[in-house]
Amino acid sequence: NRCRSSFHEAQRYATDLERQQMLSYDLERQVAVGHAVMARLQLEVAELEEFASVALHGKQQMASHVQGMASCIRDLALPHVHSPGTESSNGEQTCIEYVQATALRLQEVQAELALAQADRRSTSQDLQHCIAE
């Protein structure tokens, strides 16, 4: 009788040990997933910081172009003395060049932002995949 009770106790102990091992493996897996998620989050933060940097740099360049255009327009608003037969002044040509340069830079900035957004979306999707696992 005593042997039987010791045997049952040993079985309960073995069952508890198996449960604890399964919980331990599950926790280890969850920790590994947590580390992977953290790594992906850090990557996404870095990409967001890069995106913000690209956006800020583009904004600063656009502001500089706009200031140049405003200066050019102010110059054009001042009364000019045109010699007869002159169709455009030097100021008008400068203004046209500013507008063209600004339009070109705007396209470049939009392309840079589109690339940064695509990278961010890709990272976000990878992160969601990682979390789902």
Coordinates of N, CA and C in Angstrom, one line a residue:
N1 N 0.8 -1.2 0.0 CA 0.0 0.0 0.0 C 0.9 1.3 0.0
R2 N 1.9 1.2 0.8 CA 2.8 2.3 0.9 C 3.6 2.5 -0.4
C3 N 4.0 1.4 -1.0 CA 4.7 1.4 -2.3 C 3.8 2.0 -3.3
R4 N 2.5 1.6 -3.3 CA 1.5 2.1 -4.3 C 1.4 3.6 -4.2
S5 N 1.3 4.1 -3.0 CA 1.1 5.6 -2.7 C 2.4 6.3 -3.2
S6 N 3.5 5.7 -2.9 CA 4.8 6.3 -3.4 C 4.9 6.4 -4.9
F7 N 4.4 5.3 -5.5 CA 4.4 5.2 -7.0 C 3.5 6.3 -7.6
H8 N 2.3 6.5 -7.0 CA 1.3 7.5 -7.4 C 1.9 8.9 -7.2
E9 N 2.6 9.1 -6.1 CA 3.2 10.4 -5.9 C 4.3 10.7 -6.9
A10 N 5.1 9.6 -7.2 CA 6.1 9.8 -8.2 C 5.5 10.1 -9.6
Q11 N 4.4 9.5 -9.9 CA 3.7 9.8 -11.2 C 3.3 11.2 -11.2
R12 N 2.7 11.7 -10.1 CA 2.2 13.1 -10.1 C 3.4 14.0 -10.2
Y13 N 4.5 13.7 -9.6 CA 5.7 14.5 -9.7 C 6.2 14.6 -11.1
A14 N 6.2 13.4 -11.8 CA 6.7 13.3 -13.2 C 5.7 14.1 -14.1
T15 N 4.4 14.0 -13.8 CA 3.5 14.8 -14.6 C 3.7 16.3 -14.4
D16 N 3.8 16.7 -13.2 CA 4.1 18.1 -12.9 C 5.4 18.6 -13.5
L17 N 6.4 17.8 -13.5 CA 7.7 18.1 -14.1 C 7.5 18.3 -15.6
E18 N 6.7 17.4 -16.3 CA 6.5 17.5 -17.7 C 5.8 18.8 -18.0
R19 N 4.7 19.2 -17.2 CA 4.0 20.4 -17.4 C 4.9 21.6 -17.3
Q20 N 5.8 21.6 -16.2 CA 6.7 22.7 -16.0 C 7.7 22.8 -17.2
Q21 N 8.1 21.7 -17.7 CA 9.0 21.7 -18.9 C 8.3 22.3 -20.1
M22 N 7.1 21.9 -20.3 CA 6.3 22.5 -21.5 C 6.1 24.0 -21.3
L23 N 5.8 24.4 -20.0 CA 5.7 25.8 -19.8 C 7.0 26.5 -20.0
S24 N 8.1 25.9 -19.6 CA 9.4 26.5 -19.8 C 9.7 26.7 -21.3
Y25 N 9.4 25.6 -22.1 CA 9.6 25.7 -23.5 C 8.8 26.8 -24.1
D26 N 7.5 26.9 -23.7 CA 6.6 27.9 -24.2 C 7.1 29.3 -23.9
L27 N 7.5 29.5 -22.6 CA 8.1 30.8 -22.2 C 9.3 31.1 -23.0
E28 N 10.2 30.2 -23.2 CA 11.4 30.4 -24.0 C 11.0 30.9 -25.4
R29 N 10.0 30.2 -26.0 CA 9.6 30.6 -27.3 C 9.0 32.0 -27.3
Q30 N 8.2 32.3 -26.3 CA 7.6 33.6 -26.2 C 8.7 34.7 -26.1
V31 N 9.7 34.4 -25.3 CA 10.8 35.3 -25.1 C 11.6 35.5 -26.4
A32 N 11.8 34.4 -27.2 CA 12.5 34.5 -28.5 C 11.6 35.4 -29.4
V33 N 10.3 35.2 -29.4 CA 9.4 36.0 -30.3 C 9.5 37.5 -29.8
G34 N 9.5 37.7 -28.5 CA 9.6 39.0 -28.0 C 10.9 39.7 -28.4
H35 N 12.0 39.0 -28.4 CA 13.3 39.6 -28.8 C 13.2 39.9 -30.3
A36 N 12.6 39.0 -31.1 CA 12.5 39.3 -32.6 C 11.6 40.5 -32.8
V37 N 10.5 40.6 -32.0 CA 9.6 41.8 -32.2 C 10.4 43.0 -31.8
M38 N 11.1 43.0 -30.7 CA 11.9 44.2 -30.3 C 12.9 44.6 -31.4
A39 N 13.6 43.6 -31.9 CA 14.5 43.9 -33.0 C 13.8 44.6 -34.2
R40 N 12.7 44.0 -34.6 CA 11.9 44.6 -35.7 C 11.4 46.0 -35.3
L41 N 11.0 46.2 -34.1 CA 10.6 47.5 -33.6 C 11.7 48.5 -33.7
Q42 N 12.9 48.1 -33.2 CA 14.1 49.0 -33.3 C 14.4 49.4 -34.7
L43 N 14.3 48.4 -35.6 CA 14.5 48.6 -37.1 C 13.5 49.6 -37.6
E44 N 12.2 49.4 -37.2 CA 11.2 50.3 -37.7 C 11.4 51.7 -37.1
V45 N 11.8 51.9 -35.9 CA 12.1 53.2 -35.3 C 13.2 53.8 -36.1
A46 N 14.3 53.1 -36.4 CA 15.4 53.6 -37.2 C 14.9 54.1 -38.5
E47 N 14.0 53.3 -39.2 CA 13.5 53.7 -40.5 C 12.6 54.9 -40.4
L48 N 11.8 55.0 -39.3 CA 11.0 56.2 -39.1 C 11.8 57.4 -38.9
E49 N 12.9 57.3 -38.2 CA 13.8 58.4 -37.9 C 14.5 58.8 -39.3
E50 N 14.8 57.8 -40.1 CA 15.4 58.2 -41.4 C 14.4 58.9 -42.3
F51 N 13.1 58.4 -42.2 CA 12.0 59.0 -43.0 C 11.8 60.4 -42.5
A52 N 11.8 60.6 -41.2 CA 11.7 62.0 -40.7 C 12.8 62.9 -41.1
S53 N 14.0 62.3 -41.1 CA 15.2 63.1 -41.6 C 15.1 63.5 -43.0
V54 N 14.7 62.5 -43.9 CA 14.5 62.8 -45.3 C 13.4 63.9 -45.5
A55 N 12.3 63.8 -44.8 CA 11.2 64.7 -44.9 C 11.7 66.1 -44.4
L56 N 12.4 66.2 -43.3 CA 12.9 67.5 -42.8 C 13.9 68.1 -43.8
H57 N 14.8 67.3 -44.3 CA 15.8 67.8 -45.2 C 15.1 68.4 -46.5
G58 N 14.1 67.6 -47.0 CA 13.3 68.1 -48.1 C 12.6 69.3 -47.8
K59 N 12.0 69.4 -46.6 CA 11.2 70.6 -46.2 C 12.2 71.8 -46.2
Q60 N 13.3 71.6 -45.6 CA 14.3 72.7 -45.5 C 14.7 73.2 -46.9
Q61 N 15.0 72.3 -47.8 CA 15.4 72.6 -49.2 C 14.2 73.4 -49.9
M62 N 13.0 72.9 -49.7 CA 11.9 73.5 -50.3 C 11.7 74.9 -49.8
A63 N 11.9 75.1 -48.5 CA 11.7 76.4 -47.9 C 12.8 77.4 -48.5
S64 N 14.0 76.9 -48.7 CA 15.0 77.7 -49.3 C 14.6 78.1 -50.7
H65 N 14.1 77.2 -51.5 CA 13.6 77.5 -52.8 C 12.5 78.5 -52.8
V66 N 11.6 78.3 -51.9 CA 10.4 79.2 -51.8 C 10.9 80.6 -51.4
Q67 N 11.8 80.7 -50.5 CA 12.4 82.0 -50.2 C 13.0 82.7 -51.4
G68 N 13.8 81.9 -52.2 CA 14.4 82.4 -53.4 C 13.3 82.9 -54.4
M69 N 12.2 82.1 -54.5 CA 11.1 82.5 -55.4 C 10.5 83.8 -54.9
A70 N 10.3 83.9 -53.6 CA 9.6 85.1 -53.0 C 10.5 86.3 -53.3
S71 N 11.8 86.2 -53.1 CA 12.7 87.3 -53.3 C 12.7 87.7 -54.8
C72 N 12.6 86.7 -55.7 CA 12.6 86.9 -57.1 C 11.3 87.7 -57.5
I73 N 10.2 87.2 -56.9 CA 8.9 87.9 -57.2 C 8.9 89.3 -56.7
R74 N 9.5 89.5 -55.5 CA 9.5 90.9 -55.0 C 10.3 91.8 -55.9
D75 N 11.4 91.2 -56.4 CA 12.3 92.0 -57.4 C 11.5 92.3 -58.6
L76 N 10.7 91.4 -59.1 CA 9.9 91.6 -60.3 C 8.8 92.6 -60.0
A77 N 8.3 92.7 -58.8 CA 7.2 93.6 -58.5 C 7.7 95.1 -58.5
L78 N 9.0 95.2 -58.3 CA 9.5 96.6 -58.3 C 9.5 97.1 -59.7
P79 N 9.2 98.4 -59.9 CA 9.1 99.0 -61.2 C 10.5 98.8 -61.9
H80 N 10.5 98.3 -63.1 CA 11.7 98.1 -63.9 C 11.6 99.1 -65.1
V81 N 12.7 99.5 -65.5 CA 12.8 100.4 -66.6 C 13.3 99.5 -67.8
H82 N 12.4 99.2 -68.7 CA 12.7 98.3 -69.8 C 13.1 99.1 -71.0
S83 N 14.1 98.7 -71.6 CA 14.5 99.4 -72.9 C 13.5 98.9 -74.0
P84 N 13.2 99.7 -74.9 CA 12.2 99.3 -75.9 C 12.6 98.1 -76.6
G85 N 11.6 97.2 -76.8 CA 11.9 95.9 -77.5 C 12.4 94.8 -76.6
T86 N 12.6 95.0 -75.3 CA 13.1 94.0 -74.4 C 11.9 93.2 -73.9
E87 N 11.8 91.9 -74.1 CA 10.7 91.1 -73.7 C 10.7 90.6 -72.3
S88 N 11.9 90.3 -71.8 CA 12.0 89.8 -70.4 C 13.3 90.4 -69.8
S89 N 13.2 90.6 -68.5 CA 14.3 91.1 -67.8 C 15.1 90.0 -67.2
N90 N 16.3 90.3 -66.7 CA 17.1 89.3 -66.1 C 16.4 88.7 -64.9
G91 N 15.7 89.6 -64.1 CA 15.0 89.1 -63.0 C 13.9 88.1 -63.3
E92 N 13.2 88.3 -64.4 CA 12.2 87.3 -64.9 C 12.9 85.9 -65.2
Q93 N 14.0 86.0 -65.8 CA 14.8 84.7 -66.1 C 15.2 84.0 -64.8
T94 N 15.7 84.8 -63.9 CA 16.1 84.2 -62.6 C 14.9 83.6 -61.9
C95 N 13.7 84.3 -62.0 CA 12.5 83.7 -61.3 C 12.1 82.4 -62.0
I96 N 12.2 82.4 -63.3 CA 11.8 81.2 -64.1 C 12.7 80.0 -63.6
E97 N 14.0 80.3 -63.5 CA 15.0 79.3 -63.1 C 14.7 78.8 -61.7
Y98 N 14.3 79.7 -60.7 CA 13.9 79.3 -59.4 C 12.7 78.4 -59.4
V99 N 11.7 78.8 -60.2 CA 10.5 78.0 -60.3 C 10.8 76.6 -60.8
Q100 N 11.6 76.5 -61.9 CA 12.0 75.2 -62.4 C 12.8 74.4 -61.5
A101 N 13.7 75.0 -60.8 CA 14.6 74.3 -59.8 C 13.7 73.8 -58.6
T102 N 12.7 74.6 -58.2 CA 11.8 74.2 -57.1 C 11.0 73.0 -57.5
A103 N 10.4 73.1 -58.7 CA 9.6 72.0 -59.2 C 10.4 70.7 -59.3
L104 N 11.6 70.8 -59.8 CA 12.4 69.6 -59.9 C 12.8 69.0 -58.5
R105 N 13.1 69.9 -57.6 CA 13.5 69.4 -56.2 C 12.2 68.8 -55.5
L106 N 11.1 69.4 -55.8 CA 9.8 68.9 -55.2 C 9.6 67.5 -55.7
Q107 N 9.8 67.2 -57.0 CA 9.7 65.9 -57.5 C 10.7 64.9 -56.9
E108 N 11.9 65.4 -56.7 CA 12.9 64.5 -56.0 C 12.5 64.2 -54.6
V109 N 12.1 65.2 -53.9 CA 11.7 65.0 -52.5 C 10.5 64.0 -52.4
Q110 N 9.5 64.2 -53.3 CA 8.4 63.3 -53.3 C 8.8 61.9 -53.6
A111 N 9.8 61.7 -54.5 CA 10.3 60.4 -54.8 C 11.0 59.8 -53.6
E112 N 11.8 60.6 -52.9 CA 12.5 60.1 -51.7 C 11.5 59.7 -50.6
L113 N 10.5 60.5 -50.4 CA 9.5 60.2 -49.4 C 8.7 59.0 -49.8
A114 N 8.4 58.8 -51.1 CA 7.7 57.6 -51.5 C 8.5 56.3 -51.2
L115 N 9.8 56.4 -51.5 CA 10.7 55.3 -51.2 C 10.8 55.0 -49.7
A116 N 10.9 56.1 -48.9 CA 11.0 55.9 -47.4 C 9.7 55.3 -46.9
Q117 N 8.5 55.8 -47.5 CA 7.2 55.2 -47.0 C 7.1 53.7 -47.4
A118 N 7.6 53.4 -48.6 CA 7.5 52.0 -49.0 C 8.4 51.1 -48.1
D119 N 9.6 51.6 -47.7 CA 10.4 50.9 -46.8 C 9.8 50.7 -45.4
R120 N 9.1 51.8 -45.0 CA 8.4 51.8 -43.7 C 7.3 50.8 -43.7
R121 N 6.5 50.8 -44.8 CA 5.4 49.8 -44.9 C 5.9 48.4 -44.9
S122 N 7.0 48.1 -45.7 CA 7.6 46.8 -45.7 C 8.0 46.3 -44.3
T123 N 8.7 47.2 -43.6 CA 9.1 46.9 -42.2 C 7.9 46.6 -41.4
S124 N 6.9 47.4 -41.5 CA 5.7 47.3 -40.7 C 5.0 45.9 -41.0
Q125 N 5.0 45.5 -42.3 CA 4.4 44.2 -42.6 C 5.2 43.1 -42.0
D126 N 6.6 43.2 -42.1 CA 7.5 42.2 -41.6 C 7.2 42.1 -40.1
L127 N 7.0 43.2 -39.4 CA 6.8 43.2 -38.0 C 5.5 42.5 -37.6
Q128 N 4.4 42.8 -38.4 CA 3.2 42.1 -38.2 C 3.3 40.6 -38.4
H129 N 4.0 40.2 -39.4 CA 4.3 38.8 -39.6 C 5.0 38.2 -38.4
C130 N 6.0 38.9 -37.9 CA 6.8 38.4 -36.8 C 5.9 38.3 -35.5
I131 N 5.0 39.3 -35.3 CA 4.1 39.2 -34.2 C 3.1 38.1 -34.3
A132 N 2.6 37.8 -35.5 CA 1.7 36.8 -35.8 C 2.3 35.4 -35.5
E133 N 3.6 35.2 -35.7 CA 4.2 34.0 -35.4 C 4.3 33.7 -33.9

